[in-house]
Short mmCIF file of C-alpha atoms and ligand atoms in Angstrom, two decimals:
data_model
loop_
_atom_site.label_atom_id
_atom_site.label_comp_id
_atom_site.label_asym_id
_atom_site.label_seq_id
_atom_site.Cartn_x
_atom_site.Cartn_y
_atom_site.Cartn_z
CA MET K 61 106.09 126.39 86.14
CA SER K 62 107.35 122.86 87.21
CA ALA K 63 109.62 120.50 85.15
CA THR K 64 108.33 117.92 83.64
CA LEU K 65 108.93 114.16 82.16
CA ALA K 66 109.45 116.07 79.67
CA ASP K 67 113.04 117.48 80.74
CA ALA K 68 113.91 114.11 81.93
CA ALA K 69 113.16 113.13 78.45
CA THR K 70 115.85 116.41 76.59
CA GLY K 71 118.51 114.92 79.68
CA ASP K 72 117.95 117.91 81.50
CA VAL K 73 117.04 116.07 84.92
CA SER K 74 118.33 119.02 87.17
CA ALA K 75 115.16 121.00 86.60
CA ILE K 76 113.02 118.22 87.93
CA THR K 77 110.21 118.43 90.82
CA GLY K 78 110.22 116.42 94.16
CA PHE K 79 107.71 117.29 97.09
CA VAL K 80 110.85 117.08 100.35
CA ALA K 81 110.18 117.39 103.65
CA ASP K 82 113.63 117.56 104.57
CA THR K 83 117.46 115.90 104.16
CA ILE K 84 119.79 115.46 106.70
CA THR K 85 124.03 115.55 105.74
CA PHE K 86 125.28 112.97 107.38
CA SER K 87 123.49 110.02 108.82
CA ASN K 88 124.77 106.52 110.00
CA VAL K 89 121.66 104.71 110.12
CA ASP K 90 119.95 104.92 106.03
CA GLY K 91 122.51 102.70 105.16
CA PRO K 92 126.06 101.52 104.50
CA GLY K 93 128.28 104.56 105.85
CA ASN K 94 128.06 108.16 106.16
CA ARG K 95 124.72 109.30 103.84
CA PHE K 96 122.90 112.25 102.58
CA VAL K 97 119.56 111.70 103.56
CA VAL K 98 116.84 113.62 101.05
CA PHE K 99 113.12 112.54 103.06
CA LEU K 100 110.28 112.72 100.00
CA GLN K 101 107.26 114.21 101.93
CA GLY K 102 104.12 111.89 101.83
CA CYS K 103 103.40 108.18 102.01
CA ASN K 104 100.28 105.89 101.14
CA PHE K 105 100.76 103.64 104.57
CA ASP K 106 99.36 105.69 108.12
CA CYS K 107 101.12 103.23 110.25
CA VAL K 108 100.30 103.60 113.64
CA ALA K 109 104.60 104.30 115.12
CA CYS K 110 104.97 105.97 112.55
CA HIS K 111 108.31 108.80 113.94
CA ASN K 112 107.36 111.33 111.41
CA PRO K 113 104.06 111.18 111.29
CA GLN K 114 103.65 114.92 109.39
CA THR K 115 105.73 114.03 106.49
CA ILE K 116 102.62 111.82 105.89
CA PRO K 117 100.32 113.86 103.98
CA LEU K 118 99.99 113.44 100.27
CA ALA K 119 97.69 117.28 99.78
CA ILE K 120 101.03 120.14 100.78
CA GLY K 121 101.83 123.29 98.88
CA GLU K 122 103.93 124.46 96.73
CA HIS K 123 106.55 124.96 99.23
CA PHE K 124 107.46 122.04 99.78
CA ARG K 125 108.54 121.98 95.96
CA THR K 126 112.49 120.89 95.83
CA SER K 127 113.99 120.08 92.41
CA VAL K 128 117.48 118.48 91.41
CA ALA K 129 119.44 120.94 90.41
CA ASP K 130 118.45 122.61 94.64
CA LEU K 131 119.51 119.66 95.90
CA LEU K 132 123.59 119.28 94.21
CA PRO K 133 125.39 121.92 95.22
CA ARG K 134 124.49 120.57 99.04
CA ILE K 135 125.26 116.75 98.13
CA ARG K 136 128.35 118.67 96.45
CA ARG K 137 129.48 120.39 100.06
CA ALA K 138 129.09 117.06 101.81
CA ALA K 139 130.17 115.09 99.21
CA PRO K 140 134.01 114.13 100.40
CA PHE K 141 133.12 112.91 104.03
CA LEU K 142 129.61 110.39 102.84
CA ARG K 143 129.66 107.21 101.08
CA GLY K 144 126.66 107.53 99.57
CA ILE K 145 122.89 109.89 98.81
CA THR K 146 119.70 108.06 100.60
CA VAL K 147 115.93 108.93 99.24
CA SER K 148 113.96 108.11 102.45
CA GLY K 149 110.50 109.42 103.50
CA GLY K 150 107.15 109.85 104.21
CA GLU K 151 107.36 106.24 100.64
CA ALA K 152 110.21 107.35 98.05
CA THR K 153 109.07 105.48 95.57
CA LEU K 154 105.73 107.70 95.47
CA GLN K 155 107.33 109.94 93.75
CA PRO K 156 110.25 107.62 91.04
CA ASP K 157 110.59 110.19 88.75
CA PHE K 158 112.08 112.94 91.35
CA VAL K 159 114.58 110.12 92.27
CA HIS K 160 115.36 108.76 89.24
CA ALA K 161 116.30 112.06 88.23
CA LEU K 162 118.09 112.64 91.10
CA PHE K 163 120.17 109.58 91.12
CA SER K 164 120.98 109.82 87.18
CA ALA K 165 122.24 113.61 88.58
CA VAL K 166 124.73 112.08 90.93
CA GLN K 167 126.04 109.79 88.59
CA ALA K 168 126.67 111.94 86.08
CA ASP K 169 128.31 114.55 88.59
CA PRO K 170 131.50 113.93 88.05
CA GLU K 171 132.37 114.72 92.05
CA LEU K 172 129.25 112.75 93.45
CA ALA K 173 129.81 110.04 90.33
CA ARG K 174 131.55 107.57 92.94
CA LEU K 175 128.41 108.28 95.90
CA ASP K 176 125.96 104.94 96.04
CA CYS K 177 122.09 105.42 95.81
CA PHE K 178 119.83 104.04 97.84
CA VAL K 179 116.15 104.06 98.57
CA ASP K 180 114.81 103.05 101.59
CA SER K 181 110.92 102.10 101.19
CA ASN K 182 108.47 100.91 103.15
CA GLY K 183 108.35 98.24 100.28
CA THR K 184 104.57 99.03 98.09
CA ALA K 185 105.87 99.91 94.66
CA ASP K 186 105.42 97.92 91.62
CA ASP K 187 107.59 95.75 89.55
CA ALA K 188 106.87 98.55 86.94
CA THR K 189 108.17 101.37 89.63
CA TRP K 190 111.73 98.73 90.65
CA HIS K 191 112.94 98.02 87.40
CA ARG K 192 112.52 102.13 86.22
CA LEU K 193 114.71 102.69 89.01
CA ALA K 194 116.94 100.07 89.00
CA PRO K 195 119.53 101.23 86.81
CA VAL K 196 120.09 103.97 88.66
CA THR K 197 119.89 102.10 92.21
CA HIS K 198 122.25 100.81 94.57
CA GLY K 199 120.03 99.23 96.82
CA THR K 200 117.40 99.16 99.09
CA MET K 201 115.92 99.00 102.28
CA ILE K 202 112.58 97.37 102.44
CA ASP K 203 110.67 97.97 105.63
CA LEU K 204 108.88 95.22 106.75
CA LYS K 205 106.16 96.10 109.89
CA CYS K 206 104.47 93.00 110.15
CA PHE K 207 104.77 89.37 108.17
CA ASP K 208 101.12 88.63 109.83
CA PRO K 209 99.38 90.29 107.29
CA ASP K 210 95.95 91.22 110.00
CA ILE K 211 98.31 92.78 111.98
CA HIS K 212 100.43 94.76 109.36
CA GLU K 213 96.61 96.10 108.71
CA GLN K 214 96.38 97.21 111.97
CA MET K 215 99.42 97.90 112.12
CA THR K 216 100.19 100.02 108.44
CA GLY K 217 96.51 100.07 107.17
CA GLN K 218 97.57 98.23 104.36
CA SER K 219 97.96 94.81 102.92
CA ASN K 220 101.26 93.60 104.00
CA ALA K 221 101.53 91.54 100.39
CA PRO K 222 103.33 94.36 98.23
CA VAL K 223 106.21 94.62 100.27
CA LEU K 224 107.13 90.38 100.79
CA HIS K 225 106.54 90.70 97.44
CA SER K 226 109.42 93.53 97.05
CA ILE K 227 111.49 91.77 99.05
CA GLU K 228 111.48 88.88 96.84
CA LEU K 229 111.68 91.09 93.70
CA LEU K 230 114.51 93.00 95.00
CA HIS K 231 116.43 90.12 96.61
CA GLY K 232 116.21 88.58 92.47
CA MET K 233 117.15 91.90 91.30
CA GLY K 234 120.15 92.06 93.25
CA LEU K 235 118.93 94.94 94.50
CA LEU K 236 118.37 94.57 98.68
CA TYR K 237 120.19 95.50 100.84
CA GLU K 238 118.28 94.68 104.21
CA VAL K 239 114.60 94.10 105.71
CA ARG K 240 113.62 96.16 108.18
CA LEU K 241 111.42 95.42 111.14
CA LEU K 242 110.36 97.19 113.52
CA ILE K 243 109.92 95.70 117.20
CA LEU K 244 105.84 97.00 118.72
CA GLN K 245 105.98 94.94 122.35
CA GLY K 246 103.57 93.17 123.08
CA VAL K 247 101.69 94.15 118.53
CA ASN K 248 104.01 92.44 116.19
CA ASP K 249 107.00 90.19 118.40
CA ASP K 250 104.70 87.32 119.38
CA PRO K 251 107.31 84.01 119.32
CA ALA K 252 106.02 81.90 117.36
CA LEU K 253 105.32 85.26 114.45
CA LEU K 254 108.32 86.24 114.48
CA ARG K 255 109.52 82.63 113.58
CA ARG K 256 107.65 82.19 110.89
CA THR K 257 108.17 85.11 110.05
CA GLY K 258 112.43 84.37 109.96
CA GLU K 259 112.14 81.23 108.38
CA TRP K 260 110.58 83.30 105.18
CA LEU K 261 113.36 85.55 105.26
CA ALA K 262 115.62 82.18 104.98
CA SER K 263 113.83 81.46 102.28
CA VAL K 264 114.11 84.51 100.49
CA ASP K 265 118.07 84.10 101.30
CA PRO K 266 118.96 82.42 104.17
CA ALA K 267 122.04 85.07 104.74
CA MET K 268 119.69 88.01 104.54
CA ARG K 269 120.68 91.68 106.49
CA VAL K 270 117.77 92.20 108.64
CA LYS K 271 117.98 95.83 111.19
CA MET K 272 115.13 95.25 113.80
CA ILE K 273 114.73 98.56 115.17
CA ALA K 274 113.10 98.80 118.17
CA PHE K 275 110.38 101.46 118.88
CA ARG K 276 111.33 104.42 120.70
CA ALA K 277 107.78 106.86 121.28
CA HIS K 278 110.19 109.81 120.62
CA GLY K 279 108.07 111.39 117.40
CA ALA K 280 105.35 109.23 116.81
CA ARG K 281 101.42 110.41 117.77
CA PRO K 282 99.87 109.50 121.12
CA HIS K 283 97.80 105.51 120.91
CA GLU K 284 95.39 104.11 122.77
CA PRO K 285 96.56 101.53 124.04
CA ALA K 286 99.88 103.21 123.90
CA LEU K 287 102.36 101.42 121.85
CA VAL K 288 105.03 100.16 125.04
CA PRO K 289 108.87 100.29 123.75
CA PRO K 290 110.71 96.87 123.71
CA SER K 291 113.75 96.49 126.61
CA HIS K 292 116.62 95.48 125.19
CA GLU K 293 116.14 91.93 126.85
CA ALA K 294 112.67 91.95 125.11
CA LEU K 295 114.83 92.35 121.18
CA GLU K 296 117.34 90.64 122.35
CA ALA K 297 114.59 87.47 122.69
CA ALA K 298 112.52 88.53 119.60
CA ALA K 299 116.30 88.89 117.94
CA ALA K 300 116.78 85.09 119.03
CA ASN K 301 113.28 84.24 117.86
CA LEU K 302 113.56 85.16 114.50
CA GLN K 303 117.29 83.79 114.30
CA VAL K 304 117.34 81.12 111.60
CA ALA K 305 119.53 79.66 109.22
CA ASP K 306 122.97 82.70 107.80
CA LEU K 307 120.11 85.24 108.87
CA GLN K 308 122.35 88.79 109.43
CA LEU K 309 120.18 89.69 111.95
CA CYS K 310 121.33 94.26 113.86
CA LEU K 311 119.40 95.14 116.86
CA VAL K 312 119.70 99.17 117.68
S1 SF4 I 63 106.31 103.66 106.41
FE1 SF4 I 63 107.38 104.78 107.15
S2 SF4 I 63 106.51 107.17 106.45
FE2 SF4 I 63 104.78 105.86 106.34
S3 SF4 I 63 103.51 106.20 107.98
FE3 SF4 I 63 104.81 103.64 108.04
S4 SF4 I 63 106.73 104.43 109.19
FE4 SF4 I 63 105.70 106.56 108.01
#
């Protein structure tokens, strides 16, 4: 029988389970330093450019069910080489009880307590979810697929209003590590749009860390018309258009 919130209430968070699609022992692209990454199964977006579309379905089998106790030994083995752990997806915040339990268990473990705990998210969680995760979370990376609401809806199937709100909220809570912009050539790289995006981000935090990620076709589903990976020159032009105030841009 799967663990419930009652387990959390009694302190046995290691028995709490979540739907885990995959884990990576070492990653240096999912937050600061070298990190153990847990990819949760299920997402509330359906992005045309998703690199891991197999993680989108929510209705999935029990074979994905993983307990916190299953993950802890794996994290302990890698811990000497890690700065922290990141929970990504899919959409991590759709399973807040599991994320909370995992982070709590890491912080209660003498071998793991020095690791920092980050969430990589599409930014759709509501305030209550962010406030629930805040006491056990050291930082967040939030994807902003597009500042223009119509293009955002075309790219993801959903409104960007909750994403913009989460960016403001998390910055105010001191938990926003980085905003990520996936650049899709001809879709969300209009110069005027990028300028407006940069101005808005700088209005939240003039020195915000912003990672601009070039779309790469690997892993993405076929699309008609085909999605175009931006050239390095196109990505640099996009960065020049986005640059406002002291935004700290990083191109990958
Ligand atoms: S938010 Fe991320 S995981 Fe979800 S569909 Fe979009 S790219 Fe894929």
